[in-house]
Amino acid sequence: MRPPYHHPEQHFGASQTVRDVVLGAADGLTVPFALAAGLAGAISSTNIIVTAGLAEIVAGAIAMGLGGYLAARSESDHYASEYRREAREIVEIPHEERREVAKVLAEYGLEGEALGRAVDAISANPRRWVDFMMRFELGLERPAARRAVSSAGTIGAAYFGGGLVPLVPYILLPSATQALWLSAAVTLVTLLVLGTIKGKMTGMPPLRSGIQTVVIGSVAAAVAYLVARWVSS
Amino acid sequence: MRPPYHHPEQHFGASQTVRDVVLGAADGLTVPFALAAGLAGAISSTNIIVTAGLAEIVAGAIAMGLGGYLAARSESDHYASEYRREAREIVEIPHEERREVAKVLAEYGLEGEALGRAVDAISANPRRWVDFMMRFELGLERPAARRAVSSAGTIGAAYFGGGLVPLVPYILLPSATQALWLSAAVTLVTLLVLGTIKGKMTGMPPLRSGIQTVVIGSVAAAVAYLVARWVSS
């Protein structure tokens, strides 16, 4: 669900880890908040709400962290196998592969001798030739394998940490209804802050990003509340 | 968490909608399954488990559907604003922009006259020139705006539908412990099937994808179960 913004000229000063923490925490706040709000509309035991909330955040953190790690590994394997295939193809069917290079460049207006020379230059070096095919024909970027592993861990941990924010009021207060209001206040403010930072990092207008994040969380919580009341009545 | 595989030569026969349904449902199964399993380890009332499960899946479906829709709209706005900026820059600072085209092509071995001619050809047509900058300098693909809206709706609905699978046993059976075993069996088989289809669609070895999906679901459920037992004891 994250838009792939890669604008090199709009670099935000944060490190990649800060980015992972913000994205993971914003994701982690929404569903546990809505789940706890929904349960608060149906049952009065804060113990059960906290149990359900913690079960949700550990499950969500594992699904995001482990899921992200395995997806990153598959992506890296996929890249490596496509790379080997292209490397084999430029040896086995060089004419076909030259034609594919020409096809990509022709789309941008190269023709005649200029096209021929550009194709010659790219296919003169096998490594560059394969790199060109990977990026421009297949649209695959070389994945940073090691980064992905630590990134998945950070996102999973941040999801867990973010998920604790809406639960803390249910741990501290004896009444589920009171806890619900405190949880809503704390969560929506945190979502506004995280959404705004997220906007800064992804190149989106920060306030718009902040408000969107709050709207998603509010709508999800309101509907969960209504559904839980309806089911339990 | 979805690896961006775009291999045009490995096209799976399914339409984009089928793809959205499979991805949404696979995501939707994991956390509600783990949440219900966790609660089954802590409380015996299937009513509360069903209430919590339904609150989770509506919240998750809204977070994914609405979140996905808003992210797609932002991405589309971001593309449009970057496009306008590049279109302005090739008019206002054409020399700088020509140098950027040359820089991209030089990385693939073009030099001297071949490079000059290629840059001339690309910058001869403003539309192609901007397209080249968007794709090769900024790494931005033109987002399909209308697709994204229906896609977000489909993914949200599929998340909801997938989430019902692990809950049905808790609705039908009176005992949470019995329901847990049936839920685990039904969910893990469904995850294996969805993971396998997902593998076929993303170009990953299908069996490996199926097993990964099952492993993520099992680990998340097992940890949620242990945490819920520990919290409630």
Tab-separated table of C-alpha atoms in Angstrom, chain A residues 33-220:
chain	number	residue	atom	x	y	z
A	33	PHE	CA	-7.062	0.923	17.718
A	34	ALA	CA	-10.147	-0.034	15.695
A	35	LEU	CA	-10.262	-3.537	17.180
A	36	ALA	CA	-10.092	-2.236	20.758
A	37	ALA	CA	-12.703	0.439	19.990
A	38	GLY	CA	-14.971	-2.198	18.469
A	39	LEU	CA	-14.632	-4.473	21.495
A	40	ALA	CA	-15.186	-1.551	23.875
A	41	GLY	CA	-18.576	-1.125	22.194
A	42	ALA	CA	-19.468	-4.733	22.888
A	43	ILE	CA	-17.871	-5.838	26.164
A	44	SER	CA	-16.860	-4.115	29.355
A	45	SER	CA	-13.862	-6.274	30.363
A	46	THR	CA	-10.673	-4.362	29.650
A	47	ASN	CA	-8.752	-7.622	30.246
A	48	ILE	CA	-10.290	-9.223	27.177
A	49	ILE	CA	-9.739	-6.074	25.113
A	50	VAL	CA	-6.053	-6.004	26.091
A	51	THR	CA	-5.689	-9.745	25.388
A	52	ALA	CA	-7.293	-9.357	21.942
A	53	GLY	CA	-5.262	-6.239	21.211
A	54	LEU	CA	-1.955	-7.878	22.119
A	55	ALA	CA	-2.837	-11.012	20.107
A	56	GLU	CA	-3.583	-8.756	17.136
A	57	ILE	CA	-0.378	-6.754	17.350
A	58	VAL	CA	1.941	-9.736	17.721
A	59	ALA	CA	0.144	-11.461	14.811
A	60	GLY	CA	0.247	-8.308	12.704
A	61	ALA	CA	3.899	-7.629	13.530
A	62	ILE	CA	4.850	-11.189	12.549
A	63	ALA	CA	2.745	-11.089	9.372
A	64	MET	CA	4.381	-7.795	8.367
A	65	GLY	CA	7.909	-8.573	9.533
A	66	LEU	CA	8.208	-12.214	8.461
A	67	GLY	CA	6.029	-11.619	5.396
A	68	GLY	CA	8.180	-8.670	4.397
A	69	TYR	CA	11.391	-10.584	4.952
A	70	LEU	CA	10.252	-13.572	2.881
A	71	ALA	CA	8.896	-11.317	0.132
A	72	ALA	CA	12.237	-9.483	0.018
A	73	ARG	CA	14.114	-12.773	-0.223
A	74	SER	CA	11.874	-14.010	-3.031
A	75	GLU	CA	12.275	-10.751	-4.855
A	76	SER	CA	16.015	-11.007	-4.550
A	77	ASP	CA	15.959	-14.623	-5.819
A	78	HIS	CA	13.657	-13.611	-8.659
A	79	TYR	CA	16.034	-10.829	-9.655
A	80	ALA	CA	19.004	-13.199	-9.579
A	81	SER	CA	17.231	-15.812	-11.720
A	82	GLU	CA	16.082	-13.225	-14.276
A	83	TYR	CA	19.616	-11.836	-14.316
A	84	ARG	CA	21.044	-15.266	-15.082
A	85	ARG	CA	18.483	-15.749	-17.839
A	86	GLU	CA	19.302	-12.428	-19.492
A	87	ALA	CA	23.042	-13.144	-19.163
A	88	ARG	CA	22.474	-16.484	-20.923
A	89	GLU	CA	20.288	-14.944	-23.615
A	90	ILE	CA	22.810	-12.299	-24.672
A	91	VAL	CA	25.224	-15.173	-25.355
A	92	GLU	CA	22.745	-17.612	-26.912
A	93	ILE	CA	20.474	-15.267	-28.880
A	94	PRO	CA	22.409	-11.981	-29.160
A	95	HIS	CA	20.509	-10.832	-32.252
A	96	GLU	CA	17.180	-11.167	-30.524
A	97	GLU	CA	18.499	-9.303	-27.463
A	98	ARG	CA	19.971	-6.537	-29.634
A	99	ARG	CA	16.554	-6.172	-31.220
A	100	GLU	CA	15.014	-5.768	-27.759
A	101	VAL	CA	17.498	-3.021	-26.850
A	102	ALA	CA	16.647	-1.303	-30.152
A	103	LYS	CA	12.931	-1.608	-29.427
A	104	VAL	CA	13.258	0.142	-26.055
A	105	LEU	CA	15.338	2.980	-27.506
A	106	ALA	CA	13.091	3.360	-30.568
A	107	GLU	CA	10.196	4.164	-28.252
A	108	TYR	CA	12.091	7.299	-27.222
A	109	GLY	CA	12.647	8.446	-30.786
A	110	LEU	CA	16.025	6.930	-31.690
A	111	GLU	CA	16.200	5.705	-35.287
A	112	GLY	CA	18.579	5.030	-38.166
A	113	GLU	CA	22.275	5.368	-37.496
A	114	ALA	CA	21.845	6.959	-34.045
A	115	LEU	CA	19.832	3.921	-32.974
A	116	GLY	CA	22.372	1.474	-34.416
A	117	ARG	CA	25.256	3.175	-32.649
A	118	ALA	CA	23.461	3.318	-29.325
A	119	VAL	CA	22.656	-0.404	-29.567
A	120	ASP	CA	26.302	-1.131	-30.437
A	121	ALA	CA	27.523	0.846	-27.436
A	122	ILE	CA	25.171	-0.833	-24.976
A	123	SER	CA	25.800	-4.346	-26.274
A	124	ALA	CA	29.586	-3.873	-26.354
A	125	ASN	CA	29.838	-4.634	-22.635
A	126	PRO	CA	27.951	-7.749	-21.457
A	127	ARG	CA	27.456	-6.439	-17.936
A	128	ARG	CA	25.955	-3.128	-19.033
A	129	TRP	CA	23.904	-4.934	-21.649
A	130	VAL	CA	22.314	-7.217	-19.043
A	131	ASP	CA	21.828	-4.257	-16.661
A	132	PHE	CA	20.060	-2.356	-19.429
A	133	MET	CA	17.722	-5.290	-20.167
A	134	MET	CA	16.927	-5.797	-16.485
A	135	ARG	CA	16.015	-2.214	-15.881
A	136	PHE	CA	14.528	-1.040	-19.161
A	137	GLU	CA	13.011	-4.166	-20.666
A	138	LEU	CA	11.897	-5.970	-17.514
A	139	GLY	CA	11.509	-2.968	-15.214
A	140	LEU	CA	13.374	-4.733	-12.387
A	141	GLU	CA	15.565	-2.796	-9.965
A	142	ARG	CA	18.338	-4.649	-8.178
A	143	PRO	CA	16.955	-5.297	-4.694
A	144	ALA	CA	19.134	-4.451	-1.717
A	145	ALA	CA	18.968	-7.884	-0.063
A	146	ARG	CA	20.591	-7.129	3.276
A	147	ARG	CA	18.683	-3.865	3.703
A	148	ALA	CA	15.415	-5.725	3.170
A	149	VAL	CA	16.085	-8.066	6.080
A	150	SER	CA	16.794	-5.342	8.621
A	151	SER	CA	13.986	-3.257	7.142
A	152	ALA	CA	11.456	-6.069	7.670
A	153	GLY	CA	12.631	-6.440	11.271
A	154	THR	CA	12.348	-2.710	11.921
A	155	ILE	CA	8.877	-2.508	10.363
A	156	GLY	CA	7.654	-5.495	12.398
A	157	ALA	CA	9.015	-4.024	15.643
A	158	ALA	CA	7.577	-0.583	14.847
A	159	TYR	CA	4.195	-2.174	14.084
A	160	PHE	CA	4.276	-3.790	17.515
A	161	GLY	CA	5.327	-0.553	19.221
A	162	GLY	CA	2.723	1.472	17.334
A	163	GLY	CA	0.036	-1.051	18.233
A	164	LEU	CA	0.741	-0.581	21.948
A	165	VAL	CA	-0.245	3.126	21.801
A	166	PRO	CA	-4.029	2.548	21.499
A	167	LEU	CA	-3.887	-0.291	24.057
A	168	VAL	CA	-2.172	1.542	26.911
A	169	PRO	CA	-5.391	3.307	28.081
A	170	TYR	CA	-7.140	-0.089	28.352
A	171	ILE	CA	-4.246	-1.350	30.478
A	172	LEU	CA	-4.296	1.713	32.778
A	173	LEU	CA	-8.010	2.509	33.166
A	174	PRO	CA	-10.570	0.160	34.736
A	175	SER	CA	-13.505	1.206	32.506
A	176	ALA	CA	-13.541	0.249	28.820
A	177	THR	CA	-15.672	3.277	27.918
A	178	GLN	CA	-13.288	5.752	29.567
A	179	ALA	CA	-10.321	3.964	28.020
A	180	LEU	CA	-11.966	4.193	24.585
A	181	TRP	CA	-12.023	8.009	24.665
A	182	LEU	CA	-8.450	8.291	25.896
A	183	SER	CA	-7.341	5.710	23.330
A	184	ALA	CA	-9.090	7.634	20.530
A	185	ALA	CA	-7.481	10.915	21.589
A	186	VAL	CA	-3.972	9.510	21.947
A	187	THR	CA	-4.199	7.420	18.761
A	188	LEU	CA	-5.617	10.135	16.504
A	189	VAL	CA	-2.980	12.648	17.613
A	190	THR	CA	-0.231	10.057	17.061
A	191	LEU	CA	-1.669	9.168	13.635
A	192	LEU	CA	-1.740	12.860	12.680
A	193	VAL	CA	1.920	13.241	13.657
A	194	LEU	CA	3.043	10.019	11.951
A	195	GLY	CA	0.968	10.772	8.835
A	196	THR	CA	2.522	14.230	8.586
A	197	ILE	CA	6.076	12.867	8.890
A	198	LYS	CA	5.180	10.133	6.382
A	199	GLY	CA	3.994	12.808	3.934
A	200	LYS	CA	7.311	14.644	4.302
A	201	MET	CA	9.202	11.441	3.585
A	202	THR	CA	7.150	10.326	0.587
A	203	GLY	CA	6.922	13.719	-1.083
A	204	MET	CA	3.201	14.123	-0.413
A	205	PRO	CA	1.829	17.382	1.098
A	206	PRO	CA	2.419	16.679	4.851
A	207	LEU	CA	-0.902	18.017	6.184
A	208	ARG	CA	-2.881	16.093	3.590
A	209	SER	CA	-0.997	12.927	4.459
A	210	GLY	CA	-1.613	13.523	8.181
A	211	ILE	CA	-5.340	14.069	7.692
A	212	GLN	CA	-5.670	11.024	5.426
A	213	THR	CA	-4.022	8.831	8.058
A	214	VAL	CA	-6.416	10.148	10.729
A	215	VAL	CA	-9.454	9.628	8.462
A	216	ILE	CA	-8.529	6.013	7.714
A	217	GLY	CA	-8.067	5.273	11.419
A	218	SER	CA	-11.330	7.008	12.416
A	219	VAL	CA	-13.456	5.332	9.770
A	220	ALA	CA	-11.995	1.896	10.531
